[in-house]
Amino acid sequence: MEKLVLIYQKQIMTQEIELKKLKVTRSKIYYRTEQKVLPKYIKDLPYIYAITPTYTRLEQKAELTRLSQTLLHIPNFHWIVIEDATTKTELVTKFLKNSGLNYTHLNALTPKHYKLEEKDPNWLKPRGVLQRNAGLEWIVTNQNSKSNGVIYFMDDDNTYSLKLFDEIRFTEKVSVWPVGLSGGLRFESPIVTNNEVTNWFVFWKPERPFPMDMAGFAINLKFFLQYPEARFSLRVQRGYQESTLLSQLHVKLNDLEPKANDCKEILVWHTRTEKTKLKNEDKLKLKYGHGSDLSIEV
Ligand code: UGA
Ligand code: MN
């Protein structure tokens, strides 16, 4: 009898331990879905308004997942996501809802004749133009010159260091910094002499007024609101989007504020994701009569 009691007691103990473990896991899951993990709002800290164009493709959710999980670490951050689509898709709508981020979800379709075709080289037509303009429109309509903040154009496939955001948050007019893996070089960068931008380290089209990538500059919100009509354009030469916008803000070279340790540090990379080939889906269909389960979102 005593032996039995001992055995039962032992069993109860192990079960209690298991139960405790389960409770811990449950509270962790709750924690994550509620997204209470992060510092979200710090009083008096300027906001970052990030404008991200995005479009439907196989890799979209992966890109958005990677990007959003970086963004979750940034306090006082507002993500403006603009889909290149006639209507907002279910995928992005659900994704943003569960992201834990402060966001605005918009859509703006690029007209068909401005879209890249499958066979076109990727530099033929500009991407994200109307979407970024829709983001700017939202800012102009919803923010006023009392808001403290900065505007940053974040493509959905680049790689961003958290350090970058600490620096660009305090932009007075327009800040600039190098972009890694850009322009066919290890990096492209403003050239800084005595804390001032004096020239550009680029190979491609150095004659542009502002020869830099979209990921390489940020604009103070109040400053932008002095030129609320400033927009990107579908009608300018390739590589001239950045210059087009900044020219409308009447900034000169010596207005530019160098960030990232006087432009000696790379804090953002122009990474590009390889296009996935679904070569075995068709083979699977031939062999088994069906491909992968289309009701599973990828
Ligand atoms: C380079 C620059 O880094 C971009 O800032 C610039 O917009 C682009 O070239 C251009 O030529 O217009 P790249 O990596 O070649 O970037 O371009 P993507 O990353 O394919 O597209 C830039 C942004 O536009 C992304 O956020 C992407 O999701 C979006 N996009 C792309 C659309 O909204 N619609 C499209 O049809 C394609
Ligand atoms: Mn890209």
Coordinates of C-alpha atoms in Angstrom, one line a residue, residues 58-251:
L58 CA 5.6 34.1 -54.4
E59 CA 8.2 35.6 -52.1
Q60 CA 6.1 38.5 -50.8
K61 CA 5.1 37.0 -47.4
A62 CA 8.6 35.9 -46.7
E63 CA 9.9 39.5 -47.4
L64 CA 7.2 41.1 -45.4
T65 CA 7.9 38.7 -42.5
R66 CA 11.6 39.4 -42.4
L67 CA 11.1 43.2 -42.7
S68 CA 8.3 43.4 -40.1
Q69 CA 10.3 41.5 -37.6
T70 CA 13.0 44.1 -37.9
L71 CA 10.5 46.9 -37.6
L72 CA 9.0 45.4 -34.4
H73 CA 12.2 46.5 -32.6
I74 CA 11.8 50.1 -33.5
P75 CA 9.9 52.4 -31.1
N76 CA 7.8 55.3 -32.4
F77 CA 7.4 53.7 -35.8
H78 CA 4.6 54.0 -38.3
W79 CA 4.6 51.7 -41.3
I80 CA 2.8 52.8 -44.5
V81 CA 2.4 49.8 -46.7
I82 CA 1.1 50.4 -50.2
E83 CA 0.2 47.5 -52.4
D84 CA 0.7 47.7 -56.1
A85 CA -2.8 46.3 -56.7
T86 CA -6.4 47.4 -57.6
T87 CA -7.6 46.3 -54.2
K88 CA -6.0 45.4 -50.9
T89 CA -5.2 41.7 -50.9
E90 CA -6.3 39.3 -48.2
L91 CA -2.7 38.2 -47.6
V92 CA -1.3 41.6 -46.8
T93 CA -4.5 42.7 -44.9
K94 CA -4.2 39.7 -42.5
F95 CA -0.4 40.0 -42.4
L96 CA -0.5 43.6 -41.2
K97 CA -3.3 42.9 -38.7
N98 CA -1.2 40.3 -37.0
S99 CA 2.1 42.1 -37.3
G100 CA 1.9 44.0 -34.0
L101 CA 3.0 47.1 -35.8
N102 CA 1.5 50.6 -36.1
Y103 CA 0.5 50.7 -39.8
T104 CA -1.5 52.2 -42.6
H105 CA -2.5 49.9 -45.4
L106 CA -3.1 51.5 -48.8
N107 CA -3.1 50.4 -52.4
A108 CA -2.2 52.1 -55.7
L109 CA -2.0 50.2 -59.0
T110 CA 0.8 50.8 -61.4
P111 CA -0.8 51.1 -64.9
K112 CA -0.1 48.1 -67.1
H113 CA 2.1 49.8 -69.6
Y114 CA 4.4 50.9 -66.8
K115 CA 4.8 47.4 -65.4
L116 CA 7.7 45.2 -66.0
E117 CA 6.9 42.2 -68.2
E118 CA 8.4 38.8 -67.4
K119 CA 11.0 39.1 -70.2
D120 CA 12.0 42.7 -69.4
P121 CA 15.3 43.5 -67.8
N122 CA 14.5 44.7 -64.3
W123 CA 15.9 48.2 -64.9
L124 CA 13.5 49.0 -67.8
K125 CA 10.7 50.6 -65.8
P126 CA 10.6 52.2 -62.4
R127 CA 9.0 50.3 -59.5
G128 CA 7.1 51.6 -56.5
V129 CA 6.6 55.1 -57.9
L130 CA 2.9 55.5 -57.5
Q131 CA 2.9 53.5 -54.3
R132 CA 5.5 55.9 -52.7
N133 CA 3.4 58.8 -53.9
A134 CA 0.3 57.4 -52.3
G135 CA 2.3 57.1 -49.1
L136 CA 3.4 60.7 -49.3
E137 CA -0.2 61.7 -50.0
W138 CA -1.3 59.9 -46.8
I139 CA 1.4 61.8 -44.8
V140 CA 0.5 65.2 -46.2
T141 CA -3.2 64.5 -45.4
N142 CA -2.8 63.0 -42.0
Q143 CA 0.2 64.7 -40.4
N144 CA 0.7 68.4 -39.7
S145 CA 3.6 70.6 -39.2
K146 CA 3.4 70.0 -35.5
S147 CA 4.4 66.3 -35.9
N148 CA 8.0 65.5 -35.2
G149 CA 9.2 62.8 -37.5
V150 CA 11.1 61.6 -40.5
I151 CA 10.1 60.0 -43.8
Y152 CA 12.0 57.0 -45.0
F153 CA 11.4 55.0 -48.2
M154 CA 11.9 51.3 -47.4
D155 CA 11.7 48.7 -50.2
D156 CA 10.3 45.4 -49.0
D157 CA 13.4 43.4 -49.9
N158 CA 16.3 45.3 -48.4
T159 CA 18.1 44.5 -45.2
Y160 CA 18.1 47.2 -42.5
S161 CA 20.2 47.4 -39.4
L162 CA 18.4 48.7 -36.3
K163 CA 21.3 51.2 -35.8
L164 CA 20.2 53.0 -38.9
F165 CA 16.9 54.1 -37.3
D166 CA 18.5 55.6 -34.2
E167 CA 20.4 57.9 -36.4
I168 CA 17.9 58.9 -39.1
R169 CA 15.2 59.7 -36.5
F170 CA 17.0 63.0 -35.9
T171 CA 17.2 64.3 -39.4
E172 CA 16.8 68.1 -39.7
K173 CA 16.2 68.4 -43.4
V174 CA 17.6 65.5 -45.4
S175 CA 20.1 62.9 -44.1
V176 CA 22.2 60.6 -46.3
W177 CA 24.4 57.5 -45.8
P178 CA 25.9 54.7 -47.8
V179 CA 24.0 51.7 -49.1
G180 CA 25.7 48.3 -49.3
L181 CA 25.5 46.1 -52.4
S182 CA 24.2 48.9 -54.5
G183 CA 24.9 50.2 -58.0
G184 CA 27.0 47.2 -59.0
L185 CA 29.6 48.1 -56.3
R186 CA 30.3 46.8 -52.8
F187 CA 28.6 50.0 -51.7
E188 CA 27.6 53.4 -53.0
S189 CA 28.1 56.4 -50.7
P190 CA 28.1 60.2 -50.3
I191 CA 31.7 61.5 -49.9
V192 CA 32.1 63.4 -46.7
T193 CA 34.7 66.0 -46.0
N194 CA 34.8 67.9 -42.7
N195 CA 31.3 66.7 -41.8
E196 CA 29.8 67.9 -45.1
V197 CA 28.7 66.0 -48.2
T198 CA 31.0 67.2 -51.0
N199 CA 30.6 64.5 -53.7
W200 CA 29.4 61.0 -54.4
F201 CA 31.1 57.6 -54.6
V202 CA 29.1 55.9 -57.4
F203 CA 29.9 54.4 -60.8
W204 CA 26.4 54.5 -62.4
K205 CA 25.2 57.8 -63.7
P206 CA 27.3 60.1 -61.4
E207 CA 25.9 63.1 -63.2
R208 CA 22.6 62.7 -61.4
P209 CA 21.9 65.6 -59.0
F210 CA 21.5 63.1 -56.1
P211 CA 23.1 59.8 -57.3
M212 CA 22.0 57.5 -54.6
D213 CA 19.5 54.7 -53.8
M214 CA 16.1 55.1 -52.3
A215 CA 17.4 53.4 -49.2
G216 CA 20.1 56.0 -48.7
F217 CA 18.2 59.1 -47.5
A218 CA 15.5 60.3 -45.1
I219 CA 13.5 63.5 -45.0
N220 CA 12.4 65.5 -42.0
L221 CA 8.6 65.5 -41.9
K222 CA 8.2 69.2 -41.1
F223 CA 10.7 70.1 -43.8
F224 CA 8.8 67.9 -46.4
L225 CA 5.5 69.6 -45.4
Q226 CA 7.0 72.9 -46.6
Y227 CA 6.8 71.3 -50.1
P228 CA 3.7 69.2 -49.8
E229 CA 3.4 68.7 -53.5
A230 CA 6.7 67.1 -54.0
R231 CA 6.3 63.6 -55.6
F232 CA 8.1 60.9 -57.6
S233 CA 7.4 60.6 -61.3
L234 CA 6.7 57.9 -63.8
R235 CA 8.1 60.1 -66.5
V236 CA 11.7 60.6 -65.5
Q237 CA 14.7 58.6 -66.7
R238 CA 15.8 55.5 -64.9
G239 CA 17.7 56.3 -61.7
Y240 CA 16.3 59.7 -61.4
Q241 CA 13.5 59.1 -58.8
E242 CA 15.6 60.2 -55.8
S243 CA 16.9 63.3 -57.6
T244 CA 13.4 64.1 -58.8
L245 CA 12.0 64.2 -55.3
L246 CA 14.9 66.0 -53.7
S247 CA 15.1 68.6 -56.4
Q248 CA 11.5 69.6 -55.5
L249 CA 12.6 70.1 -51.9
H250 CA 15.3 72.6 -53.1
V251 CA 18.0 70.9 -51.1

